[in-house]
Amino acid sequence: MKEVYKSLKECRICGSKNLYKYLDLGKTPLANHLIELKNADKKEDAFPLEVLYCKNCSLSQLSIVVEPEILFSYYPYRSSVSKSFREHCAEMAAKAAEIIEMNENGLAVDIASNDGCLLQEFKKRNFKTIGVEPAKNLAKIAESNGIETINRFWDSEAAKSISAKYGKAKIIAATNVFAHVDDLNEFMEGVKILLDNSGFFIVEVPYFHDLMANNEFDTIYHEHLSYFLVKPLQQLYKKHNFAIAGIEKYPIHGGTIRVYASKSPKASLSTGRSANEFLDFERKEKMYMIETYQKLESNAKKIKKKLVETLIKLNKDNKKIAAYGASAKGNTLLNYCGIGSSIVEFIVDDTPEKQNHLAPGSRIKIVDSGFIEKEKPDYLLLLAWNFAKEIMKKTENFRNNGGKYIIPIPDVRIIQ
Ligand code: TYD
């Protein structure tokens, strides 16, 4: 039988064995493995959730790698559920159309294309589009929305077959997937094969500096194998003869960097800032020192204490508490804090695939937004705090009727 997970032996970017553990969030179940109601009695597996720092290239990474087939063959997360993300995708497609020399039908390939959310926007701008998506359920949705999607994991074989059939790509996008990849060298080999010499490889990853600055420890879970700064990213690109042409910062997902890379060492974009500016900033912020990371665990403990005390007090005062956003990060938070259905009665999520399931570990039931009106909670714990604005807008009625929100990150606070 195939191993369910393996331990990390060396840094996945530079190969160093100089890895230091600085955060231990305990053993937790897989954050996106929601439980069907009929399996409510079955036990689920829990895996160590620990983060190591590479003293050589400064990449933070999990101590284990869970078999990707287990994590990604079925995936309940749908990019297009969030309006903010759809708008973000539209902006990215517009930028991409500006920076490349577009001849007709330039090819844009999205790696881990989810339900086709990003490629819809590229299509609107007359790109020819191909998605590569390992989750069968998502590939099917994308296809039904008219986005041609190859249902497989990305690697050099996928790149060769797309290149043979459709030619080279002007744009290869990889948003919120780099952190999921164990073998980044193979990933880059594929990009090298498929990308046109004048094209751009556009990666978006949560920026680890912001995770640290805002105590976003809940975004650490088994799917996220790596936590990126520009320094290790640049090291990876150099190894594969790619150069960073520009970097932009976005607030989405708690702080994201969009990195434009090119095969041409001279490529430089007027958009965003240079890699060197980011390296200076990271150095100034002490991101290359292990001591900086050691405070994350104590900050996580403080948030846990405050959140649990707040919820228990509200519970004692007979306040009804529900949550919004059955996000993976929400599941890390609930499980790390030991919060279950005796405290949070239900979790609202607009993703149909998530509804009528139980959240892993906490076993809180996930329901549709109609439950807010039906059950009239007094408080909503925003587990998708990164979309707080959008969710608060959606739940205006709840708020107008006296409902309050609990925002857990970067610090626990109640908003009226
Ligand atoms: P997200 O924070 O994007 O990611 P992750 O799972 O990686 O932590 O998850 C947000 C969740 O919140 C997702 O399940 C969709 C849900 N959601 C809604 O149900 N309604 C909304 O309006 C928004 C913005 C999100």
Short mmCIF file of C-alpha atoms and ligand atoms in Angstrom, two decimals:
data_model
loop_
_atom_site.label_atom_id
_atom_site.label_comp_id
_atom_site.label_asym_id
_atom_site.label_seq_id
_atom_site.Cartn_x
_atom_site.Cartn_y
_atom_site.Cartn_z
CA MET A 1 0.00 0.00 0.00
CA LYS A 2 1.18 3.53 -0.79
CA GLU A 3 2.32 5.63 2.18
CA VAL A 4 -0.29 8.17 3.31
CA TYR A 5 2.44 10.68 4.08
CA LYS A 6 6.20 11.02 4.15
CA SER A 7 8.54 13.10 6.27
CA LEU A 8 10.43 15.97 4.73
CA LYS A 9 14.13 15.06 4.53
CA GLU A 10 15.57 18.25 3.08
CA CYS A 11 14.51 21.69 1.88
CA ARG A 12 12.50 21.30 -1.30
CA ILE A 13 14.14 24.32 -2.91
CA CYS A 14 17.81 24.29 -1.93
CA GLY A 15 18.26 20.73 -0.63
CA SER A 16 19.69 21.91 2.71
CA LYS A 17 19.19 19.69 5.75
CA ASN A 18 19.49 22.69 8.04
CA LEU A 19 15.79 22.69 8.94
CA TYR A 20 14.50 24.00 12.28
CA LYS A 21 11.08 23.40 13.75
CA TYR A 22 9.46 26.55 15.15
CA LEU A 23 5.75 25.82 15.15
CA ASP A 24 3.74 22.83 16.27
CA LEU A 25 -0.04 23.03 15.85
CA GLY A 26 -0.60 19.46 17.03
CA LYS A 27 -2.18 16.62 15.11
CA THR A 28 -5.08 17.72 12.94
CA PRO A 29 -7.30 16.09 10.31
CA LEU A 30 -7.05 17.21 6.67
CA ALA A 31 -8.63 20.64 6.47
CA ASN A 32 -10.59 20.13 3.25
CA HIS A 33 -11.72 16.58 3.97
CA LEU A 34 -15.28 17.33 4.92
CA ILE A 35 -17.29 14.47 6.38
CA GLU A 36 -20.47 13.21 4.81
CA LEU A 37 -23.35 13.06 7.29
CA LYS A 38 -23.67 9.30 6.82
CA ASN A 39 -20.06 8.91 8.02
CA ALA A 40 -20.56 10.96 11.16
CA ASP A 41 -19.66 7.99 13.37
CA LYS A 42 -16.43 7.12 11.56
CA LYS A 43 -13.12 8.24 13.02
CA GLU A 44 -10.86 10.34 10.84
CA ASP A 45 -7.06 10.35 10.66
CA ALA A 46 -5.04 13.20 12.11
CA PHE A 47 -1.57 14.22 10.95
CA PRO A 48 1.21 16.25 12.57
CA LEU A 49 1.10 19.92 11.64
CA GLU A 50 4.57 21.37 12.19
CA VAL A 51 6.54 24.05 10.37
CA LEU A 52 10.29 24.01 9.73
CA TYR A 53 12.53 26.88 8.65
CA CYS A 54 15.37 26.36 6.18
CA LYS A 55 18.38 28.24 7.49
CA ASN A 56 19.87 28.35 4.01
CA CYS A 57 17.14 29.71 1.70
CA SER A 58 14.56 30.84 4.33
CA LEU A 59 11.73 28.69 3.01
CA SER A 60 9.28 27.63 5.71
CA GLN A 61 7.78 24.22 5.05
CA LEU A 62 5.74 21.49 6.71
CA SER A 63 7.55 18.57 8.28
CA ILE A 64 5.43 16.07 6.33
CA VAL A 65 3.99 15.68 2.84
CA VAL A 66 0.58 14.03 2.60
CA GLU A 67 0.08 12.01 -0.60
CA PRO A 68 -1.33 14.50 -3.18
CA GLU A 69 -3.89 12.00 -4.51
CA ILE A 70 -5.48 12.01 -1.05
CA LEU A 71 -5.58 15.79 -0.86
CA PHE A 72 -6.49 16.85 -4.36
CA SER A 73 -8.40 14.19 -6.30
CA TYR A 74 -11.66 15.53 -4.95
CA TYR A 75 -11.60 19.17 -3.89
CA PRO A 76 -14.58 21.00 -2.40
CA TYR A 77 -13.10 24.50 -2.77
CA ARG A 78 -14.54 26.54 -5.65
CA SER A 79 -12.67 29.69 -6.60
CA SER A 80 -15.65 31.42 -8.15
CA VAL A 81 -17.76 31.39 -4.97
CA SER A 82 -16.02 34.60 -3.93
CA LYS A 83 -16.86 37.77 -5.81
CA SER A 84 -13.61 39.38 -4.62
CA PHE A 85 -11.64 36.53 -6.15
CA ARG A 86 -13.55 36.77 -9.43
CA GLU A 87 -12.71 40.47 -9.57
CA HIS A 88 -9.11 39.69 -8.78
CA CYS A 89 -9.02 37.22 -11.70
CA ALA A 90 -10.45 39.83 -14.07
CA GLU A 91 -7.73 42.27 -13.05
CA MET A 92 -5.05 39.63 -13.62
CA ALA A 93 -6.30 38.81 -17.11
CA ALA A 94 -6.36 42.52 -17.98
CA LYS A 95 -2.73 42.93 -16.80
CA ALA A 96 -1.65 39.81 -18.69
CA ALA A 97 -3.22 41.12 -21.88
CA GLU A 98 -1.24 44.35 -21.43
CA ILE A 99 2.18 42.81 -20.86
CA ILE A 100 2.43 40.24 -23.62
CA GLU A 101 2.73 40.86 -27.30
CA MET A 102 -0.62 39.45 -28.10
CA ASN A 103 -1.08 37.89 -31.49
CA GLU A 104 -4.43 36.38 -32.10
CA ASN A 105 -5.28 33.41 -29.90
CA GLY A 106 -2.29 33.62 -27.57
CA LEU A 107 -2.47 30.58 -25.31
CA ALA A 108 -3.04 30.99 -21.57
CA VAL A 109 -2.68 27.89 -19.41
CA ASP A 110 -3.83 27.84 -15.81
CA ILE A 111 -2.28 25.21 -13.55
CA ALA A 112 -4.72 23.97 -10.92
CA SER A 113 -7.44 25.83 -12.76
CA ASN A 114 -10.16 24.93 -10.25
CA ASP A 115 -13.62 25.65 -11.71
CA GLY A 116 -12.17 27.78 -14.53
CA CYS A 117 -12.69 31.08 -12.68
CA LEU A 118 -9.45 32.68 -13.93
CA LEU A 119 -9.59 31.27 -17.45
CA GLN A 120 -13.09 32.67 -17.97
CA GLU A 121 -11.46 36.09 -17.69
CA PHE A 122 -8.64 35.22 -20.08
CA LYS A 123 -11.21 33.94 -22.55
CA LYS A 124 -13.06 37.24 -22.41
CA ARG A 125 -9.78 38.85 -23.53
CA ASN A 126 -9.48 36.56 -26.54
CA PHE A 127 -6.87 34.20 -25.20
CA LYS A 128 -7.12 30.57 -26.11
CA THR A 129 -7.34 28.79 -22.77
CA ILE A 130 -6.46 25.40 -21.34
CA GLY A 131 -6.90 24.44 -17.70
CA VAL A 132 -5.02 21.68 -15.90
CA GLU A 133 -6.86 20.51 -12.81
CA PRO A 134 -6.38 17.28 -10.82
CA ALA A 135 -9.77 17.35 -9.07
CA LYS A 136 -12.30 15.50 -11.21
CA ASN A 137 -15.27 17.36 -9.73
CA LEU A 138 -13.75 20.77 -10.52
CA ALA A 139 -12.54 19.84 -14.02
CA LYS A 140 -16.09 18.76 -14.79
CA ILE A 141 -17.57 22.08 -13.63
CA ALA A 142 -15.01 24.03 -15.68
CA GLU A 143 -15.77 21.96 -18.80
CA SER A 144 -19.48 22.52 -18.34
CA ASN A 145 -18.74 26.27 -18.27
CA GLY A 146 -16.91 26.01 -21.59
CA ILE A 147 -13.34 25.95 -20.28
CA GLU A 148 -11.32 23.13 -21.82
CA THR A 149 -9.70 21.35 -18.89
CA ILE A 150 -7.26 18.47 -18.66
CA ASN A 151 -7.96 16.43 -15.56
CA ARG A 152 -4.50 15.63 -14.21
CA PHE A 153 -1.65 16.83 -12.02
CA TRP A 154 0.81 19.25 -13.58
CA ASP A 155 4.22 17.90 -14.59
CA SER A 156 6.58 17.87 -17.56
CA GLU A 157 4.48 15.20 -19.30
CA ALA A 158 1.40 17.43 -19.11
CA ALA A 159 3.49 20.30 -20.51
CA LYS A 160 4.79 18.19 -23.40
CA SER A 161 1.36 17.01 -24.43
CA ILE A 162 -0.18 20.52 -24.31
CA SER A 163 2.79 21.93 -26.22
CA ALA A 164 2.52 19.24 -28.93
CA LYS A 165 -1.19 19.81 -29.39
CA TYR A 166 -1.58 23.59 -28.93
CA GLY A 167 1.92 25.09 -29.19
CA LYS A 168 3.71 27.23 -26.62
CA ALA A 169 1.88 29.30 -24.01
CA LYS A 170 2.15 33.08 -23.76
CA ILE A 171 0.93 32.95 -20.19
CA ILE A 172 1.17 30.19 -17.64
CA ALA A 173 -0.65 31.05 -14.43
CA ALA A 174 -0.37 29.24 -11.12
CA THR A 175 -2.45 30.93 -8.45
CA ASN A 176 -2.59 29.45 -4.97
CA VAL A 177 -1.04 26.18 -6.07
CA PHE A 178 2.72 26.61 -5.65
CA ALA A 179 2.40 26.12 -1.91
CA HIS A 180 0.72 22.76 -2.58
CA VAL A 181 3.56 21.30 -4.62
CA ASP A 182 6.21 19.00 -3.21
CA ASP A 183 8.40 18.59 -6.28
CA LEU A 184 8.83 22.20 -7.36
CA ASN A 185 11.71 21.27 -9.68
CA GLU A 186 9.48 19.03 -11.76
CA PHE A 187 6.82 21.75 -11.72
CA MET A 188 9.32 24.27 -13.11
CA GLU A 189 10.55 21.80 -15.74
CA GLY A 190 6.99 21.63 -17.04
CA VAL A 191 6.72 25.42 -17.14
CA LYS A 192 10.03 25.64 -19.00
CA ILE A 193 8.78 23.21 -21.66
CA LEU A 194 5.46 24.93 -22.29
CA LEU A 195 6.24 28.65 -21.90
CA ASP A 196 6.96 30.69 -25.02
CA ASN A 197 10.28 32.58 -24.92
CA SER A 198 8.41 35.88 -24.84
CA GLY A 199 5.79 34.64 -22.37
CA PHE A 200 5.32 35.08 -18.62
CA PHE A 201 4.91 32.62 -15.82
CA ILE A 202 2.62 34.26 -13.26
CA VAL A 203 2.55 32.83 -9.77
CA GLU A 204 0.43 33.98 -6.87
CA VAL A 205 1.22 32.79 -3.39
CA PRO A 206 0.25 33.99 0.06
CA TYR A 207 3.13 36.21 1.19
CA PHE A 208 4.72 34.67 4.23
CA HIS A 209 5.80 38.03 5.57
CA ASP A 210 2.12 38.95 5.93
CA LEU A 211 1.22 35.63 7.52
CA MET A 212 3.84 36.35 10.17
CA ALA A 213 2.92 40.00 10.60
CA ASN A 214 -0.80 39.23 11.02
CA ASN A 215 -0.57 35.96 12.97
CA GLU A 216 -2.33 34.07 10.18
CA PHE A 217 -1.27 30.74 11.62
CA ASP A 218 -4.63 29.26 10.64
CA THR A 219 -3.56 29.34 6.97
CA ILE A 220 -1.13 26.57 7.88
CA TYR A 221 -2.57 23.17 6.98
CA HIS A 222 -1.50 20.02 5.20
CA GLU A 223 -2.18 21.27 1.69
CA HIS A 224 0.17 24.18 2.19
CA LEU A 225 3.57 22.53 2.10
CA SER A 226 5.59 25.73 1.61
CA TYR A 227 5.33 29.33 2.90
CA PHE A 228 7.01 31.71 0.48
CA LEU A 229 9.17 34.75 0.73
CA VAL A 230 10.71 36.24 -2.40
CA LYS A 231 14.17 34.96 -1.43
CA PRO A 232 13.46 31.21 -1.81
CA LEU A 233 11.25 31.85 -4.84
CA GLN A 234 14.07 33.67 -6.57
CA GLN A 235 16.43 30.85 -5.71
CA LEU A 236 14.04 28.34 -7.30
CA TYR A 237 13.67 30.43 -10.44
CA LYS A 238 17.42 30.95 -10.81
CA LYS A 239 17.95 27.20 -10.61
CA HIS A 240 15.63 26.84 -13.60
CA ASN A 241 16.93 29.86 -15.55
CA PHE A 242 13.92 32.03 -14.96
CA ALA A 243 14.18 35.67 -13.91
CA ILE A 244 11.71 37.71 -11.88
CA ALA A 245 10.43 40.58 -14.01
CA GLY A 246 8.22 42.24 -11.42
CA ILE A 247 6.24 41.59 -8.25
CA GLU A 248 2.92 43.05 -7.18
CA LYS A 249 1.23 42.86 -3.79
CA TYR A 250 -2.47 42.29 -3.21
CA PRO A 251 -4.51 42.12 -0.02
CA ILE A 252 -6.41 39.02 -1.18
CA HIS A 253 -6.13 35.87 1.00
CA GLY A 254 -4.54 37.78 3.86
CA GLY A 255 -1.69 39.16 1.68
CA THR A 256 -0.61 37.74 -1.67
CA ILE A 257 2.34 38.35 -3.98
CA ARG A 258 1.97 38.02 -7.72
CA VAL A 259 5.33 37.21 -9.25
CA TYR A 260 5.93 37.59 -12.99
CA ALA A 261 8.80 35.42 -14.21
CA SER A 262 10.32 35.12 -17.63
CA LYS A 263 12.88 33.00 -19.45
CA SER A 264 14.59 36.19 -20.51
CA PRO A 265 17.08 37.47 -17.90
CA LYS A 266 16.47 41.06 -19.06
CA ALA A 267 12.68 41.04 -18.83
CA SER A 268 11.46 43.80 -16.60
CA LEU A 269 7.93 45.07 -16.13
CA SER A 270 6.90 48.53 -15.17
CA THR A 271 4.22 46.94 -13.02
CA GLY A 272 4.97 46.34 -9.34
CA ARG A 273 8.36 46.28 -7.66
CA SER A 274 11.61 44.46 -8.38
CA ALA A 275 12.78 41.30 -6.62
CA ASN A 276 15.63 43.31 -5.09
CA GLU A 277 13.23 45.71 -3.43
CA PHE A 278 11.45 42.77 -1.86
CA LEU A 279 14.72 41.19 -0.73
CA ASP A 280 15.73 44.44 0.98
CA PHE A 281 12.34 44.64 2.65
CA GLU A 282 12.52 41.02 3.84
CA ARG A 283 16.00 41.58 5.24
CA LYS A 284 14.84 44.72 7.06
CA GLU A 285 11.89 42.82 8.50
CA LYS A 286 14.30 40.12 9.81
CA MET A 287 12.64 37.43 7.72
CA TYR A 288 15.96 35.63 7.32
CA MET A 289 16.39 35.06 11.05
CA ILE A 290 14.97 32.04 12.85
CA GLU A 291 14.25 34.18 15.95
CA THR A 292 11.55 36.06 14.02
CA TYR A 293 9.58 32.86 13.58
CA GLN A 294 9.71 31.72 17.15
CA LYS A 295 7.07 34.25 18.20
CA LEU A 296 4.39 32.75 15.94
CA GLU A 297 3.67 29.87 18.31
CA SER A 298 3.20 32.13 21.34
CA ASN A 299 0.98 34.46 19.30
CA ALA A 300 -1.12 31.49 18.18
CA LYS A 301 -1.51 30.43 21.80
CA LYS A 302 -2.63 33.94 22.78
CA ILE A 303 -5.28 33.98 20.04
CA LYS A 304 -6.48 30.54 21.09
CA LYS A 305 -6.84 31.63 24.72
CA LYS A 306 -8.70 34.82 23.89
CA LEU A 307 -11.00 33.19 21.34
CA VAL A 308 -11.92 30.26 23.58
CA GLU A 309 -12.54 32.56 26.57
CA THR A 310 -14.68 34.89 24.45
CA LEU A 311 -16.79 32.06 23.06
CA ILE A 312 -17.26 30.36 26.42
CA LYS A 313 -18.38 33.61 28.00
CA LEU A 314 -20.90 34.25 25.23
CA ASN A 315 -22.10 30.69 25.56
CA LYS A 316 -22.66 31.15 29.29
CA ASP A 317 -24.62 34.31 28.55
CA ASN A 318 -26.90 32.15 26.38
CA LYS A 319 -25.76 33.74 23.15
CA LYS A 320 -26.16 31.67 20.03
CA ILE A 321 -22.94 31.42 18.01
CA ALA A 322 -22.56 30.28 14.41
CA ALA A 323 -19.67 30.66 11.96
CA TYR A 324 -19.34 31.83 8.35
CA GLY A 325 -16.97 30.19 5.84
CA ALA A 326 -16.14 26.49 6.10
CA SER A 327 -12.66 27.40 4.93
CA ALA A 328 -9.65 25.16 5.34
CA LYS A 329 -8.11 27.85 7.54
CA GLY A 330 -11.27 27.83 9.65
CA ASN A 331 -10.82 24.14 10.25
CA THR A 332 -7.22 24.65 11.38
CA LEU A 333 -8.44 27.33 13.77
CA LEU A 334 -11.34 25.34 15.20
CA ASN A 335 -9.23 22.23 15.71
CA TYR A 336 -6.24 24.04 17.17
CA CYS A 337 -8.57 25.81 19.59
CA GLY A 338 -10.60 22.68 20.36
CA ILE A 339 -13.88 24.36 19.39
CA GLY A 340 -16.76 22.02 18.58
CA SER A 341 -20.51 22.06 18.00
CA SER A 342 -21.34 22.63 21.67
CA ILE A 343 -19.99 26.16 21.19
CA VAL A 344 -20.44 26.94 17.49
CA GLU A 345 -23.79 25.55 16.38
CA PHE A 346 -23.29 25.54 12.62
CA ILE A 347 -21.07 26.90 9.86
CA VAL A 348 -22.59 28.72 6.90
CA ASP A 349 -20.94 28.29 3.52
CA ASP A 350 -22.24 29.21 0.07
CA THR A 351 -20.42 26.34 -1.65
CA PRO A 352 -23.03 23.68 -2.46
CA GLU A 353 -20.40 20.89 -2.21
CA LYS A 354 -19.63 21.86 1.38
CA GLN A 355 -23.19 22.10 2.64
CA ASN A 356 -24.66 19.16 4.55
CA HIS A 357 -21.25 17.94 5.55
CA LEU A 358 -19.45 18.07 8.88
CA ALA A 359 -16.29 20.08 9.33
CA PRO A 360 -13.29 17.77 9.90
CA GLY A 361 -12.30 17.37 13.54
CA SER A 362 -14.75 19.86 15.04
CA ARG A 363 -17.71 18.00 13.45
CA ILE A 364 -19.73 21.18 13.18
CA LYS A 365 -22.44 20.98 10.51
CA ILE A 366 -22.03 23.09 7.37
CA VAL A 367 -25.24 24.64 6.07
CA ASP A 368 -26.51 27.23 3.58
CA SER A 369 -26.95 30.90 4.43
CA GLY A 370 -30.73 30.49 4.91
CA PHE A 371 -29.87 29.10 8.36
CA ILE A 372 -28.95 32.55 9.59
CA GLU A 373 -32.52 33.72 9.09
CA LYS A 374 -33.95 30.45 10.47
CA GLU A 375 -31.74 30.01 13.53
CA LYS A 376 -31.06 33.66 14.32
CA PRO A 377 -27.59 33.41 15.87
CA ASP A 378 -26.39 36.37 17.95
CA TYR A 379 -22.80 36.08 16.74
CA LEU A 380 -21.07 34.96 13.56
CA LEU A 381 -17.47 33.81 13.89
CA LEU A 382 -15.81 34.76 10.61
CA LEU A 383 -13.68 31.75 9.74
CA ALA A 384 -13.09 33.25 6.28
CA TRP A 385 -11.87 36.53 7.84
CA ASN A 386 -10.00 37.23 4.59
CA PHE A 387 -13.40 37.83 2.99
CA ALA A 388 -14.86 39.68 5.99
CA LYS A 389 -16.04 42.68 3.96
CA GLU A 390 -17.81 40.55 1.36
CA ILE A 391 -19.44 38.31 3.96
CA MET A 392 -20.55 41.24 6.12
CA LYS A 393 -22.16 42.80 3.09
CA LYS A 394 -23.97 39.55 2.33
CA THR A 395 -25.26 39.32 5.89
CA GLU A 396 -26.49 42.92 6.25
CA ASN A 397 -29.87 41.73 7.56
CA PHE A 398 -28.24 39.78 10.37
CA ARG A 399 -26.26 42.88 11.31
CA ASN A 400 -29.22 45.22 11.07
CA ASN A 401 -31.07 42.92 13.44
CA GLY A 402 -28.37 43.31 16.08
CA GLY A 403 -26.09 40.44 15.01
CA LYS A 404 -22.37 40.77 15.78
CA TYR A 405 -19.23 39.36 14.18
CA ILE A 406 -16.23 37.79 15.84
CA ILE A 407 -13.06 38.24 13.81
CA PRO A 408 -10.33 35.88 15.05
CA ILE A 409 -7.24 37.06 13.11
CA PRO A 410 -4.90 38.98 13.52
CA ASP A 411 -6.38 39.50 16.96
CA VAL A 412 -9.75 38.41 18.36
CA ARG A 413 -12.25 41.26 18.16
CA ILE A 414 -15.99 41.76 18.06
CA ILE A 415 -17.62 44.02 15.51
CA GLN A 416 -21.10 45.32 15.96
P1 TYD B 1 -10.89 30.71 1.70
O1 TYD B 1 -10.61 31.66 2.78
O2 TYD B 1 -10.86 31.24 0.33
O3 TYD B 1 -9.83 29.59 1.65
P2 TYD B 1 -9.27 28.37 2.45
O4 TYD B 1 -10.25 27.26 2.35
O5 TYD B 1 -8.04 28.11 1.64
O6 TYD B 1 -8.97 28.75 3.85
O7 TYD B 1 -12.29 30.01 1.96
C1 TYD B 1 -13.40 30.80 2.07
C2 TYD B 1 -14.59 29.94 2.34
O8 TYD B 1 -15.70 30.79 2.58
C3 TYD B 1 -14.99 29.05 1.17
O9 TYD B 1 -15.46 27.81 1.67
C4 TYD B 1 -16.12 29.80 0.51
C5 TYD B 1 -16.73 30.53 1.67
N1 TYD B 1 -17.38 31.77 1.29
C6 TYD B 1 -18.77 31.80 1.30
O10 TYD B 1 -19.41 30.80 1.61
N2 TYD B 1 -19.38 32.95 0.94
C7 TYD B 1 -18.69 34.08 0.58
O11 TYD B 1 -19.30 35.10 0.26
C8 TYD B 1 -17.28 34.02 0.58
C9 TYD B 1 -16.47 35.23 0.22
C10 TYD B 1 -16.65 32.84 0.94
#
